[in-house]
Amino acid sequence: MAPSMPPYAPSTSNEMMPDAPPSAPPSAPPAAAEPSAPSPYVPGMAPPLAPQGDLLLPPPAPPGGSQGDPHLTFAHGGKADFRGCDGCYFNFLSGRDLAVNVKTEEAIFKLRGAVVHGTFLTEVHVAAYIRPANVWMNLSYWSSEVGDGNWGWRVVNGSCADKPFVLGPKAVKECGPYKVLSDYASAKVVTEEWDVRILARPVYDQIQGPTHRLDLALKPLVAERDLSAWPHGIIGQSFDGDNLPINGKQDDYSGSLVHTTAMAEGAIEGVATDYQVAHPFETHFKYSRFDSTMASSRPRTMAHFRSYEEMPSLAPISFASSTEHEETERQQ
């Protein structure tokens, strides 16, 4: 288990969704203090917190991701809702040398005439380890840093080999075999095996809580059976090689007052607290696959057993995702 870290204090379709450019961008990005380099760390430990700054980044949707309060769409179909808890971090994807953690925050908002007491994803944190080079790459996206125009100059905040970086719109950062691409309100992280996308959106009809939220989408770039380890995490475990959907608990939005409670029961191995992590870049939890191999890992226990030959031989064409109901409503 990774040792404890200092407290974290941030500042106060299946394809990449296009970003609208700002209507009237300033002539130059605002001046910003040069972020200090993160402290050293060693493999197997959670990497240090990324330097803070303004951010903005991009993702897609289904089958493996989160949208809305958060509404999950899994890798082979199947859906569930996941409330999380206020200010808590959860692992949504754990693969070999990769961890994608999210933060949930409570919110009150209106939806289809109802008042909803729910949550949103407000932060996404990626910890990736380049094992042959003994190099870490971290990056963070905080919805609290998104401006009124749903964009910002310093959209991606992270570090590569202990060297901090901040990316604005339409920028690219390479860190060994990994690549980060930023747009006005979104970002894409590409590793050798995974495509991770993050998209910022405003919270419509907000009453209390965050003014922006994040959508997250995940997709392996190789066949599930050919990944370096069987993935896990609240969404990652759905890439289990059996090509069968599993549905979990979903909240009822039919009343005029809705309090969400679903924690993806029935669609995840164990319980939600098994996936809770103490820090944004924590890589270890009960079902962590960060240091695993295909030989030392297994698909989730609910997966239907298939031999290697019976599993799909191609990479999935669509994403698993976490998105919001409110977006669906606004598009109708």
PDB file of N, CA and C in Angstrom, residues 127-171:
ATOM      1  N   ALA A 127      -2.511   9.181 -12.949  1.00  0.00           N
ATOM      2  CA  ALA A 127      -1.145   8.816 -12.573  1.00  0.00           C
ATOM      3  C   ALA A 127      -0.691   7.701 -13.503  1.00  0.00           C
ATOM      4  N   ALA A 128       0.358   7.956 -14.267  1.00  0.00           N
ATOM      5  CA  ALA A 128       0.865   6.974 -15.226  1.00  0.00           C
ATOM      6  C   ALA A 128       2.363   6.791 -15.012  1.00  0.00           C
ATOM      7  N   TYR A 129       2.788   5.555 -15.042  1.00  0.00           N
ATOM      8  CA  TYR A 129       4.189   5.225 -14.778  1.00  0.00           C
ATOM      9  C   TYR A 129       4.811   4.626 -16.029  1.00  0.00           C
ATOM     10  N   ILE A 130       5.927   5.184 -16.470  1.00  0.00           N
ATOM     11  CA  ILE A 130       6.682   4.637 -17.594  1.00  0.00           C
ATOM     12  C   ILE A 130       7.740   3.728 -16.993  1.00  0.00           C
ATOM     13  N   ARG A 131       7.424   2.483 -16.852  1.00  0.00           N
ATOM     14  CA  ARG A 131       8.233   1.551 -16.073  1.00  0.00           C
ATOM     15  C   ARG A 131       9.665   1.393 -16.606  1.00  0.00           C
ATOM     16  N   PRO A 132       9.868   1.230 -17.913  1.00  0.00           N
ATOM     17  CA  PRO A 132      11.251   1.039 -18.379  1.00  0.00           C
ATOM     18  C   PRO A 132      12.165   2.226 -18.084  1.00  0.00           C
ATOM     19  N   ALA A 133      11.589   3.428 -18.068  1.00  0.00           N
ATOM     20  CA  ALA A 133      12.403   4.622 -17.846  1.00  0.00           C
ATOM     21  C   ALA A 133      12.354   5.107 -16.410  1.00  0.00           C
ATOM     22  N   ASN A 134      11.559   4.452 -15.573  1.00  0.00           N
ATOM     23  CA  ASN A 134      11.391   4.854 -14.181  1.00  0.00           C
ATOM     24  C   ASN A 134      10.932   6.323 -14.091  1.00  0.00           C
ATOM     25  N   VAL A 135       9.898   6.650 -14.880  1.00  0.00           N
ATOM     26  CA  VAL A 135       9.387   8.017 -14.984  1.00  0.00           C
ATOM     27  C   VAL A 135       7.887   8.024 -14.729  1.00  0.00           C
ATOM     28  N   TRP A 136       7.429   9.021 -13.953  1.00  0.00           N
ATOM     29  CA  TRP A 136       6.005   9.211 -13.704  1.00  0.00           C
ATOM     30  C   TRP A 136       5.477  10.358 -14.560  1.00  0.00           C
ATOM     31  N   MET A 137       4.233  10.234 -14.971  1.00  0.00           N
ATOM     32  CA  MET A 137       3.489  11.356 -15.533  1.00  0.00           C
ATOM     33  C   MET A 137       2.199  11.517 -14.736  1.00  0.00           C
ATOM     34  N   ASN A 138       1.946  12.711 -14.244  1.00  0.00           N
ATOM     35  CA  ASN A 138       0.699  13.026 -13.548  1.00  0.00           C
ATOM     36  C   ASN A 138      -0.003  14.136 -14.305  1.00  0.00           C
ATOM     37  N   LEU A 139      -1.320  14.152 -14.247  1.00  0.00           N
ATOM     38  CA  LEU A 139      -2.024  15.348 -14.666  1.00  0.00           C
ATOM     39  C   LEU A 139      -3.349  15.445 -13.928  1.00  0.00           C
ATOM     40  N   SER A 140      -3.837  16.664 -13.791  1.00  0.00           N
ATOM     41  CA  SER A 140      -5.078  16.944 -13.088  1.00  0.00           C
ATOM     42  C   SER A 140      -5.967  17.842 -13.920  1.00  0.00           C
ATOM     43  N   TYR A 141      -7.260  17.648 -13.745  1.00  0.00           N
ATOM     44  CA  TYR A 141      -8.264  18.542 -14.319  1.00  0.00           C
ATOM     45  C   TYR A 141      -9.242  18.876 -13.200  1.00  0.00           C
ATOM     46  N   TRP A 142      -9.371  20.155 -12.878  1.00  0.00           N
ATOM     47  CA  TRP A 142     -10.313  20.600 -11.844  1.00  0.00           C
ATOM     48  C   TRP A 142     -11.402  21.437 -12.494  1.00  0.00           C
ATOM     49  N   SER A 143     -12.651  21.050 -12.330  1.00  0.00           N
ATOM     50  CA  SER A 143     -13.743  21.820 -12.916  1.00  0.00           C
ATOM     51  C   SER A 143     -13.855  23.204 -12.296  1.00  0.00           C
ATOM     52  N   SER A 144     -13.350  23.361 -11.081  1.00  0.00           N
ATOM     53  CA  SER A 144     -13.419  24.655 -10.407  1.00  0.00           C
ATOM     54  C   SER A 144     -12.585  25.716 -11.107  1.00  0.00           C
ATOM     55  N   GLU A 145     -11.663  25.289 -11.991  1.00  0.00           N
ATOM     56  CA  GLU A 145     -10.807  26.224 -12.710  1.00  0.00           C
ATOM     57  C   GLU A 145     -11.370  26.613 -14.071  1.00  0.00           C
ATOM     58  N   VAL A 146     -12.530  26.060 -14.444  1.00  0.00           N
ATOM     59  CA  VAL A 146     -13.129  26.373 -15.737  1.00  0.00           C
ATOM     60  C   VAL A 146     -13.872  27.702 -15.632  1.00  0.00           C
ATOM     61  N   GLY A 147     -13.659  28.583 -16.590  1.00  0.00           N
ATOM     62  CA  GLY A 147     -14.270  29.902 -16.549  1.00  0.00           C
ATOM     63  C   GLY A 147     -15.690  29.926 -17.068  1.00  0.00           C
ATOM     64  N   ASP A 148     -16.270  31.126 -17.066  1.00  0.00           N
ATOM     65  CA  ASP A 148     -17.661  31.286 -17.493  1.00  0.00           C
ATOM     66  C   ASP A 148     -17.875  30.870 -18.940  1.00  0.00           C
ATOM     67  N   GLY A 149     -16.873  31.023 -19.770  1.00  0.00           N
ATOM     68  CA  GLY A 149     -16.993  30.610 -21.160  1.00  0.00           C
ATOM     69  C   GLY A 149     -16.711  29.140 -21.382  1.00  0.00           C
ATOM     70  N   ASN A 150     -16.564  28.376 -20.296  1.00  0.00           N
ATOM     71  CA  ASN A 150     -16.287  26.938 -20.347  1.00  0.00           C
ATOM     72  C   ASN A 150     -14.946  26.640 -21.015  1.00  0.00           C
ATOM     73  N   TRP A 151     -13.966  27.494 -20.781  1.00  0.00           N
ATOM     74  CA  TRP A 151     -12.630  27.269 -21.314  1.00  0.00           C
ATOM     75  C   TRP A 151     -11.640  28.057 -20.460  1.00  0.00           C
ATOM     76  N   GLY A 152     -10.354  27.883 -20.746  1.00  0.00           N
ATOM     77  CA  GLY A 152      -9.334  28.611 -20.011  1.00  0.00           C
ATOM     78  C   GLY A 152      -7.997  28.504 -20.720  1.00  0.00           C
ATOM     79  N   TRP A 153      -7.066  29.377 -20.351  1.00  0.00           N
ATOM     80  CA  TRP A 153      -5.751  29.358 -20.994  1.00  0.00           C
ATOM     81  C   TRP A 153      -4.875  28.225 -20.503  1.00  0.00           C
ATOM     82  N   ARG A 154      -4.906  27.961 -19.217  1.00  0.00           N
ATOM     83  CA  ARG A 154      -4.026  26.913 -18.669  1.00  0.00           C
ATOM     84  C   ARG A 154      -4.902  25.698 -18.349  1.00  0.00           C
ATOM     85  N   VAL A 155      -5.122  24.871 -19.347  1.00  0.00           N
ATOM     86  CA  VAL A 155      -6.161  23.860 -19.233  1.00  0.00           C
ATOM     87  C   VAL A 155      -5.701  22.547 -18.618  1.00  0.00           C
ATOM     88  N   VAL A 156      -4.467  22.189 -18.764  1.00  0.00           N
ATOM     89  CA  VAL A 156      -3.959  20.927 -18.233  1.00  0.00           C
ATOM     90  C   VAL A 156      -2.785  21.221 -17.304  1.00  0.00           C
ATOM     91  N   ASN A 157      -2.789  20.592 -16.156  1.00  0.00           N
ATOM     92  CA  ASN A 157      -1.778  20.838 -15.138  1.00  0.00           C
ATOM     93  C   ASN A 157      -1.166  19.509 -14.749  1.00  0.00           C
ATOM     94  N   GLY A 158       0.122  19.358 -14.884  1.00  0.00           N
ATOM     95  CA  GLY A 158       0.712  18.068 -14.545  1.00  0.00           C
ATOM     96  C   GLY A 158       2.221  18.119 -14.462  1.00  0.00           C
ATOM     97  N   SER A 159       2.822  16.944 -14.508  1.00  0.00           N
ATOM     98  CA  SER A 159       4.281  16.852 -14.491  1.00  0.00           C
ATOM     99  C   SER A 159       4.708  15.608 -15.251  1.00  0.00           C
ATOM    100  N   CYS A 160       5.893  15.695 -15.841  1.00  0.00           N
ATOM    101  CA  CYS A 160       6.502  14.574 -16.553  1.00  0.00           C
ATOM    102  C   CYS A 160       7.951  14.490 -16.103  1.00  0.00           C
ATOM    103  N   ALA A 161       8.335  13.355 -15.553  1.00  0.00           N
ATOM    104  CA  ALA A 161       9.705  13.182 -15.062  1.00  0.00           C
ATOM    105  C   ALA A 161      10.089  14.302 -14.104  1.00  0.00           C
ATOM    106  N   ASP A 162       9.181  14.634 -13.182  1.00  0.00           N
ATOM    107  CA  ASP A 162       9.397  15.668 -12.162  1.00  0.00           C
ATOM    108  C   ASP A 162       9.388  17.089 -12.708  1.00  0.00           C
ATOM    109  N   LYS A 163       9.145  17.269 -14.003  1.00  0.00           N
ATOM    110  CA  LYS A 163       9.123  18.601 -14.596  1.00  0.00           C
ATOM    111  C   LYS A 163       7.676  19.027 -14.827  1.00  0.00           C
ATOM    112  N   PRO A 164       7.234  20.093 -14.158  1.00  0.00           N
ATOM    113  CA  PRO A 164       5.835  20.497 -14.275  1.00  0.00           C
ATOM    114  C   PRO A 164       5.518  21.075 -15.650  1.00  0.00           C
ATOM    115  N   PHE A 165       4.266  20.927 -16.057  1.00  0.00           N
ATOM    116  CA  PHE A 165       3.811  21.543 -17.299  1.00  0.00           C
ATOM    117  C   PHE A 165       2.374  22.030 -17.119  1.00  0.00           C
ATOM    118  N   VAL A 166       2.017  23.058 -17.860  1.00  0.00           N
ATOM    119  CA  VAL A 166       0.658  23.577 -17.916  1.00  0.00           C
ATOM    120  C   VAL A 166       0.341  23.808 -19.383  1.00  0.00           C
ATOM    121  N   LEU A 167      -0.786  23.262 -19.862  1.00  0.00           N
ATOM    122  CA  LEU A 167      -1.152  23.383 -21.266  1.00  0.00           C
ATOM    123  C   LEU A 167      -2.398  24.235 -21.426  1.00  0.00           C
ATOM    124  N   GLY A 168      -2.413  25.078 -22.421  1.00  0.00           N
ATOM    125  CA  GLY A 168      -3.590  25.842 -22.779  1.00  0.00           C
ATOM    126  C   GLY A 168      -4.348  25.161 -23.901  1.00  0.00           C
ATOM    127  N   PRO A 169      -5.326  25.848 -24.486  1.00  0.00           N
ATOM    128  CA  PRO A 169      -6.107  25.269 -25.577  1.00  0.00           C
ATOM    129  C   PRO A 169      -5.244  24.880 -26.768  1.00  0.00           C
ATOM    130  N   LYS A 170      -5.625  23.802 -27.410  1.00  0.00           N
ATOM    131  CA  LYS A 170      -4.971  23.335 -28.639  1.00  0.00           C
ATOM    132  C   LYS A 170      -3.483  23.059 -28.438  1.00  0.00           C
ATOM    133  N   ALA A 171      -3.133  22.467 -27.314  1.00  0.00           N
ATOM    134  CA  ALA A 171      -1.733  22.174 -27.016  1.00  0.00           C
ATOM    135  C   ALA A 171      -1.509  20.665 -26.924  1.00  0.00           C
TER     136      ALA A 171
END
